[in-house]
Short mmCIF file of N, CA and C in Angstrom, two decimals:
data_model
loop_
_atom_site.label_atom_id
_atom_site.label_comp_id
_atom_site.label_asym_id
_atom_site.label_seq_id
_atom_site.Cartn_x
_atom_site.Cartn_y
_atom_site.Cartn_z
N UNK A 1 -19.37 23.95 15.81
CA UNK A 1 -18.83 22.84 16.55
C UNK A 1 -18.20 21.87 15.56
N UNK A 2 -17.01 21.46 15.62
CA UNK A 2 -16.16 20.67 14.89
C UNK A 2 -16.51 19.25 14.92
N UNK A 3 -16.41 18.45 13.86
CA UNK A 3 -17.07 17.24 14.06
C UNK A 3 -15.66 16.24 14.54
N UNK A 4 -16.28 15.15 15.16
CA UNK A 4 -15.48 14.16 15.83
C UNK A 4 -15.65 13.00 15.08
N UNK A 5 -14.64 12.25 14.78
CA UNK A 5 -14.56 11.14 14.66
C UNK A 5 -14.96 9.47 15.59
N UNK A 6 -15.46 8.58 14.94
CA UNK A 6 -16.28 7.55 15.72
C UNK A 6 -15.37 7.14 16.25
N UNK A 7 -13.82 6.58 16.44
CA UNK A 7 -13.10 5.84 17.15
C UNK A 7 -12.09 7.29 18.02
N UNK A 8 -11.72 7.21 19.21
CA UNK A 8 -10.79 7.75 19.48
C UNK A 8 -9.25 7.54 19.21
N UNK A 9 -8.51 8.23 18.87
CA UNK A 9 -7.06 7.91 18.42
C UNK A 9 -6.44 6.82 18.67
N UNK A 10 -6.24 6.62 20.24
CA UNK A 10 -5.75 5.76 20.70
C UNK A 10 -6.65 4.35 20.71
N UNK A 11 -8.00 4.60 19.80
CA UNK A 11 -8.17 2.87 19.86
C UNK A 11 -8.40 2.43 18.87
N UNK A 12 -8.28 1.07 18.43
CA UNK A 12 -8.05 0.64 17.06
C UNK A 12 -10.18 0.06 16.18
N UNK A 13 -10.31 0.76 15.58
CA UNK A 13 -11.52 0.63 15.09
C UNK A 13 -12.10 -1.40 14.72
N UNK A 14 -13.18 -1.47 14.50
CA UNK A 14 -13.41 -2.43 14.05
C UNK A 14 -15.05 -2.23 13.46
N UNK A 15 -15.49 -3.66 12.47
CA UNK A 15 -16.65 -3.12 11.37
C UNK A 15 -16.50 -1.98 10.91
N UNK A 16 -17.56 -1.19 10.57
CA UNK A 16 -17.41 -0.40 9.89
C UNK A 16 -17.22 1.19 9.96
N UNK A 17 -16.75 0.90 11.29
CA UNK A 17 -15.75 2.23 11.92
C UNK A 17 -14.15 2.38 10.94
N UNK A 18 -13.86 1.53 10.68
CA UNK A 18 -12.93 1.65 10.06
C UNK A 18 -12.81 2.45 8.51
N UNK A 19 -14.35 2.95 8.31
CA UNK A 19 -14.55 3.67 7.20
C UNK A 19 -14.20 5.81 7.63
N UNK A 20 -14.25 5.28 8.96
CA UNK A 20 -14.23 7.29 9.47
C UNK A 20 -13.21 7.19 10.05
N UNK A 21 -12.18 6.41 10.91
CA UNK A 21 -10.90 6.86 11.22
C UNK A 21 -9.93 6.91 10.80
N UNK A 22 -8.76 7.51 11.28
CA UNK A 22 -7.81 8.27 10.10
C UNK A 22 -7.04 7.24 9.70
N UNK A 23 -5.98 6.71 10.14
CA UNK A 23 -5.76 5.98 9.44
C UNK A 23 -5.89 4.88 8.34
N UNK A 24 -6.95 4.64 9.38
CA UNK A 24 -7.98 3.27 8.32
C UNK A 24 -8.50 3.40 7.23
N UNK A 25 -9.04 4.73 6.79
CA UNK A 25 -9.37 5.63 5.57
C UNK A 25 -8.57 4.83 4.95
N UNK A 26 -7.47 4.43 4.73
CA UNK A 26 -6.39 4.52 3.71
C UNK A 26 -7.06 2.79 2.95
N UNK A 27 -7.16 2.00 3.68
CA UNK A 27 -6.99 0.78 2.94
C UNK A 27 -7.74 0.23 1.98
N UNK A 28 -9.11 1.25 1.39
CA UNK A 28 -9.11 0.99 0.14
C UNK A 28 -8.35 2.12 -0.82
N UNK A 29 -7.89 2.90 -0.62
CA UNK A 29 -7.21 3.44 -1.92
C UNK A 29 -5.60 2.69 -1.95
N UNK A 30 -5.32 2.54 -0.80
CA UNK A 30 -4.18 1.27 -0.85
C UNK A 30 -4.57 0.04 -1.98
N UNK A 31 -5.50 -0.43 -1.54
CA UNK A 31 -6.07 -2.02 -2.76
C UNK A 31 -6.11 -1.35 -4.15
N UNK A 32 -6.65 -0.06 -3.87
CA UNK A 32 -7.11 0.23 -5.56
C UNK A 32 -6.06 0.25 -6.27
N UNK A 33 -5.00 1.35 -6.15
CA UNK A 33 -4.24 1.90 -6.46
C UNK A 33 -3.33 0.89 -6.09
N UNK A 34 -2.51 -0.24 -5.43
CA UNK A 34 -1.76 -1.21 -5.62
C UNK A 34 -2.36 -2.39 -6.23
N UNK A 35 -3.40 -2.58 -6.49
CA UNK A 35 -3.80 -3.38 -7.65
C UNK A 35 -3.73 -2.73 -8.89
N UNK A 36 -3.64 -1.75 -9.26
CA UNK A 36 -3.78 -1.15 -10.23
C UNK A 36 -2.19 -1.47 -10.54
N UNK A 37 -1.61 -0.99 -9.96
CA UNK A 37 0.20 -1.26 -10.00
C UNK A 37 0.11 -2.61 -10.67
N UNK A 38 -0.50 -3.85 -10.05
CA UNK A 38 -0.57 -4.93 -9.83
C UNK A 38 -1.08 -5.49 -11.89
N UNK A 39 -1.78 -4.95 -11.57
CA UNK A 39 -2.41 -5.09 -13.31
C UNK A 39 -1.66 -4.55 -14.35
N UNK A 40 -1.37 -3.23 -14.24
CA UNK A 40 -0.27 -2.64 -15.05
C UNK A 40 0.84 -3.35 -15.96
N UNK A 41 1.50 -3.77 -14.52
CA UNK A 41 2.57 -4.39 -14.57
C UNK A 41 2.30 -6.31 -15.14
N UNK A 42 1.67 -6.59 -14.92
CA UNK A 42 1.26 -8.04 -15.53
C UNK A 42 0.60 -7.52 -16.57
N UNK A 43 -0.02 -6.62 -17.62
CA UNK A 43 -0.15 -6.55 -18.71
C UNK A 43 0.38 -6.02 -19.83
N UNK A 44 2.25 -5.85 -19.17
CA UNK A 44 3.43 -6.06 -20.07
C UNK A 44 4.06 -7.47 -19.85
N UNK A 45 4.85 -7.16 -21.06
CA UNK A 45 5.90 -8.19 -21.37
C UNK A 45 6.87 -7.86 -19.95
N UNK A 46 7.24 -8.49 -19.17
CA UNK A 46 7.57 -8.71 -18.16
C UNK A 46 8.98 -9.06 -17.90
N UNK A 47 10.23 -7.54 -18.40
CA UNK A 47 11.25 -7.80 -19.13
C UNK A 47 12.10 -6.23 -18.61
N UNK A 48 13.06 -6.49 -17.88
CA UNK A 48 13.99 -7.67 -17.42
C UNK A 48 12.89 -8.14 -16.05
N UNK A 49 13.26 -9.62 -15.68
CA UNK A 49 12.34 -10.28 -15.08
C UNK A 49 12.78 -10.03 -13.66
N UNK A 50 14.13 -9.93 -13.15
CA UNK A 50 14.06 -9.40 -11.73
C UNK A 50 14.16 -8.27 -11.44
N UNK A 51 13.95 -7.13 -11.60
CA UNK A 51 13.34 -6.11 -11.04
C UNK A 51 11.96 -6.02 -10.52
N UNK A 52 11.35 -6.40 -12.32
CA UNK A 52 10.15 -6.62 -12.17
C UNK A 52 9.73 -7.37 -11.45
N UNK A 53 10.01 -8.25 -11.33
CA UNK A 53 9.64 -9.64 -10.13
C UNK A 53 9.44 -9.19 -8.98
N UNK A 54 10.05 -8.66 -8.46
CA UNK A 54 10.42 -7.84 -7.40
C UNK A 54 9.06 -6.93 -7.47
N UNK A 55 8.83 -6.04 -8.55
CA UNK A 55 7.31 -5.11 -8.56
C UNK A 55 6.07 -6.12 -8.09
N UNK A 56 6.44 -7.01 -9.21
CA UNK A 56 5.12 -7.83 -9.26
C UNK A 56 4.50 -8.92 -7.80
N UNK A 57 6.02 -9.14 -6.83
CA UNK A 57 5.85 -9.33 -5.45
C UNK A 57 5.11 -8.19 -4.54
N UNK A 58 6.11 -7.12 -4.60
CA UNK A 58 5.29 -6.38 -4.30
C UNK A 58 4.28 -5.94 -3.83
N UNK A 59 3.54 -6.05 -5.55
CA UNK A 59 2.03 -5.61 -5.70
C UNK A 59 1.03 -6.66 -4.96
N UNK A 60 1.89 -7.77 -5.41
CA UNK A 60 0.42 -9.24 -4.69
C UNK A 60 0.97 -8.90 -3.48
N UNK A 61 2.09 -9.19 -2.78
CA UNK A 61 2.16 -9.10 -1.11
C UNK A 61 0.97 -8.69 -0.66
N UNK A 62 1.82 -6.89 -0.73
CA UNK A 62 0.72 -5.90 -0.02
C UNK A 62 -0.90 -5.84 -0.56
N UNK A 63 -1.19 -6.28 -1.72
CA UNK A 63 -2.58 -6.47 -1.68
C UNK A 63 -3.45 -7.36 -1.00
N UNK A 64 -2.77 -8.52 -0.84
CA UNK A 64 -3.06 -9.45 -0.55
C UNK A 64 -3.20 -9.22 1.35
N UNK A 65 -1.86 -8.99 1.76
CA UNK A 65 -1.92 -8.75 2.71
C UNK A 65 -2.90 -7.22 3.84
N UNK A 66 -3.05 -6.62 2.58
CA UNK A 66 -3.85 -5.15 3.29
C UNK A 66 -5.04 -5.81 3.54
N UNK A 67 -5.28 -6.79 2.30
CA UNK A 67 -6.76 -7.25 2.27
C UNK A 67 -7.16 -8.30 3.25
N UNK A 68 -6.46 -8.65 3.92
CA UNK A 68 -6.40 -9.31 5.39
C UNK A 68 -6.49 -8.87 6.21
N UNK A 69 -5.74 -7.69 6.33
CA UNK A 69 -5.80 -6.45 7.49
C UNK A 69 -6.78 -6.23 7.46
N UNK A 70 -7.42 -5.65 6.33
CA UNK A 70 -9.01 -4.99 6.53
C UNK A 70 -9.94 -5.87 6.77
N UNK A 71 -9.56 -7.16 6.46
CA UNK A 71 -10.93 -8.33 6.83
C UNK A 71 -10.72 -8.46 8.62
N UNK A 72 -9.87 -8.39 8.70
CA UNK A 72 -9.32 -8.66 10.11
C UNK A 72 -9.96 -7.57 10.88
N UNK A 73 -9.91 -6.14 10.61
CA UNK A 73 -10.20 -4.98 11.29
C UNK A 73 -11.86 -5.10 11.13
N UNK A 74 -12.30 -5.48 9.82
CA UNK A 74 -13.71 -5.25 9.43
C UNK A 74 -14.41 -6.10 10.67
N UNK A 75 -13.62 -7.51 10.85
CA UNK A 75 -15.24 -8.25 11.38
C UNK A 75 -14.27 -9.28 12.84
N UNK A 76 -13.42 -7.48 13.06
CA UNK A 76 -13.30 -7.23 14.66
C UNK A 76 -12.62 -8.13 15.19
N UNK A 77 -11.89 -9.38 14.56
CA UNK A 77 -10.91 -10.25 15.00
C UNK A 77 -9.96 -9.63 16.26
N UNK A 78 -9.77 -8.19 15.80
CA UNK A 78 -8.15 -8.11 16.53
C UNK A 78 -8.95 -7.78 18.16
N UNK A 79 -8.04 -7.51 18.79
CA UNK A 79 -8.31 -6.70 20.24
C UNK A 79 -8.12 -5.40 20.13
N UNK A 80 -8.66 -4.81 21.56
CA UNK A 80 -7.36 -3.31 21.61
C UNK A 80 -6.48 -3.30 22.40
N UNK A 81 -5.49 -3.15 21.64
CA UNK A 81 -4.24 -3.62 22.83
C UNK A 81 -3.01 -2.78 21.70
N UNK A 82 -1.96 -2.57 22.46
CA UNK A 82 -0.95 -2.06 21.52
C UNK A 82 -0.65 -2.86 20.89
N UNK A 83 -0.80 -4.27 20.83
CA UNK A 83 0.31 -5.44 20.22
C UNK A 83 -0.28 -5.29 18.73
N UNK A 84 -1.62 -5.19 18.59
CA UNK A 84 -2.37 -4.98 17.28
C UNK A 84 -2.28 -3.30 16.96
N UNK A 85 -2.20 -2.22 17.44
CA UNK A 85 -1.91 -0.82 17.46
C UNK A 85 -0.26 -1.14 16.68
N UNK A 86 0.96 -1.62 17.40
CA UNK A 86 2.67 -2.02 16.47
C UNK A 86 2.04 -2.90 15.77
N UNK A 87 1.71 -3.84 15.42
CA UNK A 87 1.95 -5.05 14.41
C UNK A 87 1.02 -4.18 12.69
N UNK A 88 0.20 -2.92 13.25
CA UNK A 88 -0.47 -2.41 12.18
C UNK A 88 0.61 -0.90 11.26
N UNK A 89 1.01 -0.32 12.67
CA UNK A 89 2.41 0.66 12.32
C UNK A 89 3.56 -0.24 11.17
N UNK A 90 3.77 -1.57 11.86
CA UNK A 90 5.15 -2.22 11.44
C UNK A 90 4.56 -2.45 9.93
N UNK A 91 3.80 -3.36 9.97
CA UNK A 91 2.95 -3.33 8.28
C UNK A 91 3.06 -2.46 7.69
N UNK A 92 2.48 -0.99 7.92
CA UNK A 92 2.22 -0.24 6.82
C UNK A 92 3.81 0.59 6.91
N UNK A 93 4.49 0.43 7.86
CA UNK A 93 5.69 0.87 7.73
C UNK A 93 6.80 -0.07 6.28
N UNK A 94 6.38 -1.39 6.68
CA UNK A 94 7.25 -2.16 5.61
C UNK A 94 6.75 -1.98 4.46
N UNK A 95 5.59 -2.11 4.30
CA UNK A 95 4.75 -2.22 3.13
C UNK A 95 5.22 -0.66 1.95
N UNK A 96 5.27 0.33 2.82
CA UNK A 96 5.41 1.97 2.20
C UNK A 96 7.23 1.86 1.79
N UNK A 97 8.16 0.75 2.72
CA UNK A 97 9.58 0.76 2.10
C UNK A 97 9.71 0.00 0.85
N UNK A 98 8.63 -1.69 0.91
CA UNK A 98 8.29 -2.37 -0.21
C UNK A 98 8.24 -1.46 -1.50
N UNK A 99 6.90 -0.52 -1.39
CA UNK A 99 6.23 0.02 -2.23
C UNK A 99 7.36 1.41 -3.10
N UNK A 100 8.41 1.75 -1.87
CA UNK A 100 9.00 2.76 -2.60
C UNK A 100 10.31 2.18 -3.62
N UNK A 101 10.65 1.06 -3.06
CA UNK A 101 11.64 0.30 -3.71
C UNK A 101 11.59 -0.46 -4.80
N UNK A 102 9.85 -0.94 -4.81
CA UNK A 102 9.50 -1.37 -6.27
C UNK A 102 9.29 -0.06 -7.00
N UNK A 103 8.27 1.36 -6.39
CA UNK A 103 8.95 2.31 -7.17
C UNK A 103 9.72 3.02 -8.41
N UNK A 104 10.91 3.05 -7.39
CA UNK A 104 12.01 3.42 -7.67
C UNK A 104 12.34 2.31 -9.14
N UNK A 105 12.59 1.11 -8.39
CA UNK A 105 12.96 0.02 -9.30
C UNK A 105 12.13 0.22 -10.89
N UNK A 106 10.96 0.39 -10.17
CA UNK A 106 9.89 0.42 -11.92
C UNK A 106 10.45 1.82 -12.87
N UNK A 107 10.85 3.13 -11.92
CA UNK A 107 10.91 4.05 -12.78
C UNK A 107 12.29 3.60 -13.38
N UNK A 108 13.40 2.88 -13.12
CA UNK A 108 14.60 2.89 -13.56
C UNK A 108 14.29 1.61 -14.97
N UNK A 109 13.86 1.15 -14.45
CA UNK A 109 13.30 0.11 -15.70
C UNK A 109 12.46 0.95 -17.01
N UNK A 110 11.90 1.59 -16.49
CA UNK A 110 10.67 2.55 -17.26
C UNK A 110 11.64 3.42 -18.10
N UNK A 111 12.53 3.91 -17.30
CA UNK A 111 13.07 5.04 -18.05
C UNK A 111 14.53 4.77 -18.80
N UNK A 112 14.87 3.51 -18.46
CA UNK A 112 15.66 2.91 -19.90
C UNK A 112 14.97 2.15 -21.12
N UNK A 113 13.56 2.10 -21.02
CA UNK A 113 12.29 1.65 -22.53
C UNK A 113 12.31 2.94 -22.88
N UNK A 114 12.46 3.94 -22.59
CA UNK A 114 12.23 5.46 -22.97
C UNK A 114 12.51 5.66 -24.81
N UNK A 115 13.39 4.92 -24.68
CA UNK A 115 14.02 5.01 -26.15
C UNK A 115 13.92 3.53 -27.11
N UNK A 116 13.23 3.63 -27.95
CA UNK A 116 12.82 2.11 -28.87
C UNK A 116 11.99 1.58 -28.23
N UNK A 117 11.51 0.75 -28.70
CA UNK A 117 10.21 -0.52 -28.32
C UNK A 117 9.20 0.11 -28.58
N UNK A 118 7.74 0.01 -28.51
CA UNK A 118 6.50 0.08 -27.94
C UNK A 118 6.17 1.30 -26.86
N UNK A 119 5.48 2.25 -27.48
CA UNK A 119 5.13 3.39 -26.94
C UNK A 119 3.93 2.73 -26.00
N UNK A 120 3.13 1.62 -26.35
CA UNK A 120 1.98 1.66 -25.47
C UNK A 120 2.66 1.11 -24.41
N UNK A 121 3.89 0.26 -24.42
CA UNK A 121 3.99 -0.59 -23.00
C UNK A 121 4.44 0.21 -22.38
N UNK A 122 5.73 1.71 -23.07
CA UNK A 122 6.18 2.33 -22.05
C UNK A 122 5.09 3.24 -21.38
N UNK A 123 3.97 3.91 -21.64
CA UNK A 123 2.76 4.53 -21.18
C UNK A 123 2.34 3.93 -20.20
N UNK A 124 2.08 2.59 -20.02
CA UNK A 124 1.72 1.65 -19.44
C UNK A 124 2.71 1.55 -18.38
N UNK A 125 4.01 1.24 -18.58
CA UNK A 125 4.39 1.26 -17.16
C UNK A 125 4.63 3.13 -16.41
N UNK A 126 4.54 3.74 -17.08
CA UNK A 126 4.63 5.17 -16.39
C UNK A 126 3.60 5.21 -15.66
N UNK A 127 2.47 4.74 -16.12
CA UNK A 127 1.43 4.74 -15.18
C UNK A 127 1.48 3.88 -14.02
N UNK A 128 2.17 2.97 -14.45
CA UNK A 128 2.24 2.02 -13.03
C UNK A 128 3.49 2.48 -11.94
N UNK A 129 4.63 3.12 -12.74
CA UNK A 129 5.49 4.07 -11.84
C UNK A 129 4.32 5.16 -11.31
N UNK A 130 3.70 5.78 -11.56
CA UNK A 130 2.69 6.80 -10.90
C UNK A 130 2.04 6.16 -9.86
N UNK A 131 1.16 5.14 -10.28
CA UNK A 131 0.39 4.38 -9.17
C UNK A 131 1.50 3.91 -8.17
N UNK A 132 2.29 3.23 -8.38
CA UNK A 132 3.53 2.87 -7.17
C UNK A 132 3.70 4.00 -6.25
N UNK A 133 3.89 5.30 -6.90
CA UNK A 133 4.70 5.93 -5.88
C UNK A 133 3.17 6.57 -5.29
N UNK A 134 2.00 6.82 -5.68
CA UNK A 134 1.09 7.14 -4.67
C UNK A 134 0.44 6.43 -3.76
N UNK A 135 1.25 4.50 -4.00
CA UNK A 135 0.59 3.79 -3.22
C UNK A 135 1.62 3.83 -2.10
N UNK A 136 2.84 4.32 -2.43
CA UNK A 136 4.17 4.57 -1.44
C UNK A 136 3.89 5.79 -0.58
N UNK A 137 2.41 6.75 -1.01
CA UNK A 137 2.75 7.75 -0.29
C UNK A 137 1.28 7.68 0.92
N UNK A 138 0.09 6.74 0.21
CA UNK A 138 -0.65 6.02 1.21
C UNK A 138 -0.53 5.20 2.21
N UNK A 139 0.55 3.78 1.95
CA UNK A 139 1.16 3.68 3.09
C UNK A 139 2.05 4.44 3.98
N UNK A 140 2.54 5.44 3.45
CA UNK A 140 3.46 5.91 4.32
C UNK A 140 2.81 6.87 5.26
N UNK A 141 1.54 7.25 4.54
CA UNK A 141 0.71 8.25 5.64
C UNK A 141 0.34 7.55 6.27
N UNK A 142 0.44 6.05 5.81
CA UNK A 142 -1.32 5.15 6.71
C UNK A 142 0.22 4.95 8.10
N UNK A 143 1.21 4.70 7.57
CA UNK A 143 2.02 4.25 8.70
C UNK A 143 2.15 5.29 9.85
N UNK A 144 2.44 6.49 9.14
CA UNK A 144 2.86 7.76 10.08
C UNK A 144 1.49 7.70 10.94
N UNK A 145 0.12 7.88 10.62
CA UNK A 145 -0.87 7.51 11.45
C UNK A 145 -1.31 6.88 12.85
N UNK A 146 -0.38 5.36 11.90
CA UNK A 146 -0.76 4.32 12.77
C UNK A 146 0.22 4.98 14.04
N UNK A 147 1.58 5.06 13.50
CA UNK A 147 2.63 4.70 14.64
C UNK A 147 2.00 6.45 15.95
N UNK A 148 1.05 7.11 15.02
CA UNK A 148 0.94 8.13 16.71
C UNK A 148 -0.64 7.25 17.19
N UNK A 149 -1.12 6.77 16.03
CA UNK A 149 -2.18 6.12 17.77
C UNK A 149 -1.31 4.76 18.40
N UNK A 150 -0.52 4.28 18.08
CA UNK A 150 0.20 3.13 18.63
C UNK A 150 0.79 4.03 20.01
N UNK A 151 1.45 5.14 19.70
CA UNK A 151 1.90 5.81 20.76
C UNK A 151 0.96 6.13 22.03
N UNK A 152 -0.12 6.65 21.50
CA UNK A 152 -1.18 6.70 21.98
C UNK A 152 -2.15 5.61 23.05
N UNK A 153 -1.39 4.51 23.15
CA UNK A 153 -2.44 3.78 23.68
C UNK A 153 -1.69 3.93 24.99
#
């Protein structure tokens, strides 16, 4: 017999249900792994400053903001209603275009240090190009998720 999950698809979890349904799974490896981005990137020299700026928004936004979501989901604020089912799709939908665009942005930055400077800073941001794009590929699952139980309700 196949095991079931505590929330049904179509309804949006709260406390600590939000640790077994599918989507919701996502929002601590989201914090980890975009804080990690988040640290990375503030423990270089911070050069050229708008791209990076742009990363380093980014990283606080969506941390900041997931970490609201989950306080919000944890201690059951929202309703069940679709309006909280879209407003959680639209998030992790923006958040996964945020995340691929700082990305992108970090590897193009990353990969013109390739040549001269400081081997540790460029290590350092490759890793934070790595963490970016797997935090681009957590939201983007957490979104694809959300938007079929949003359908769902």
């Amino acid at each position: 017999m196949a095991a079931t999950s505590a929330q049904p698809m179509g309804s949006l979890p709260s406390g600590m249900g939000i640790c077994t349904t599918a989507p919701d799974i996502f929002y601590l490896p989201e914090l980890v792994f975009g804080g990690l981005v988040w640290i990375l990137v503030a423990s270089t020299h911070v050069d050229p400053p708008n791209p990076l700026g742009w990363v380093m928004f980014v990283s606080v936004f969506c941390f900041v903001m997931t970490f609201l979501w989950l306080i919000i989901f944890v201690s059951g604020c929202h309703k069940n209603g679709s309006g909280w089912a879209a407003a959680d799709y639209v998030y992790h939908g923006l958040a996964a275009i945020f995340y691929l665009s700082a990305g992108v942005a970090l590897a193009h930055i990353t990969f013109g240090k390739k040549t001269g400077g400081d081997m540790k800073i460029y290590k350092i941001d490759i890793a934070a190009v790595v963490f970016a794009f797997v935090t681009f590929l957590l939201y983007f699952m957490h979104a694809i998720m959300s938007s079929i139980r949003w359908k769902n309700f």
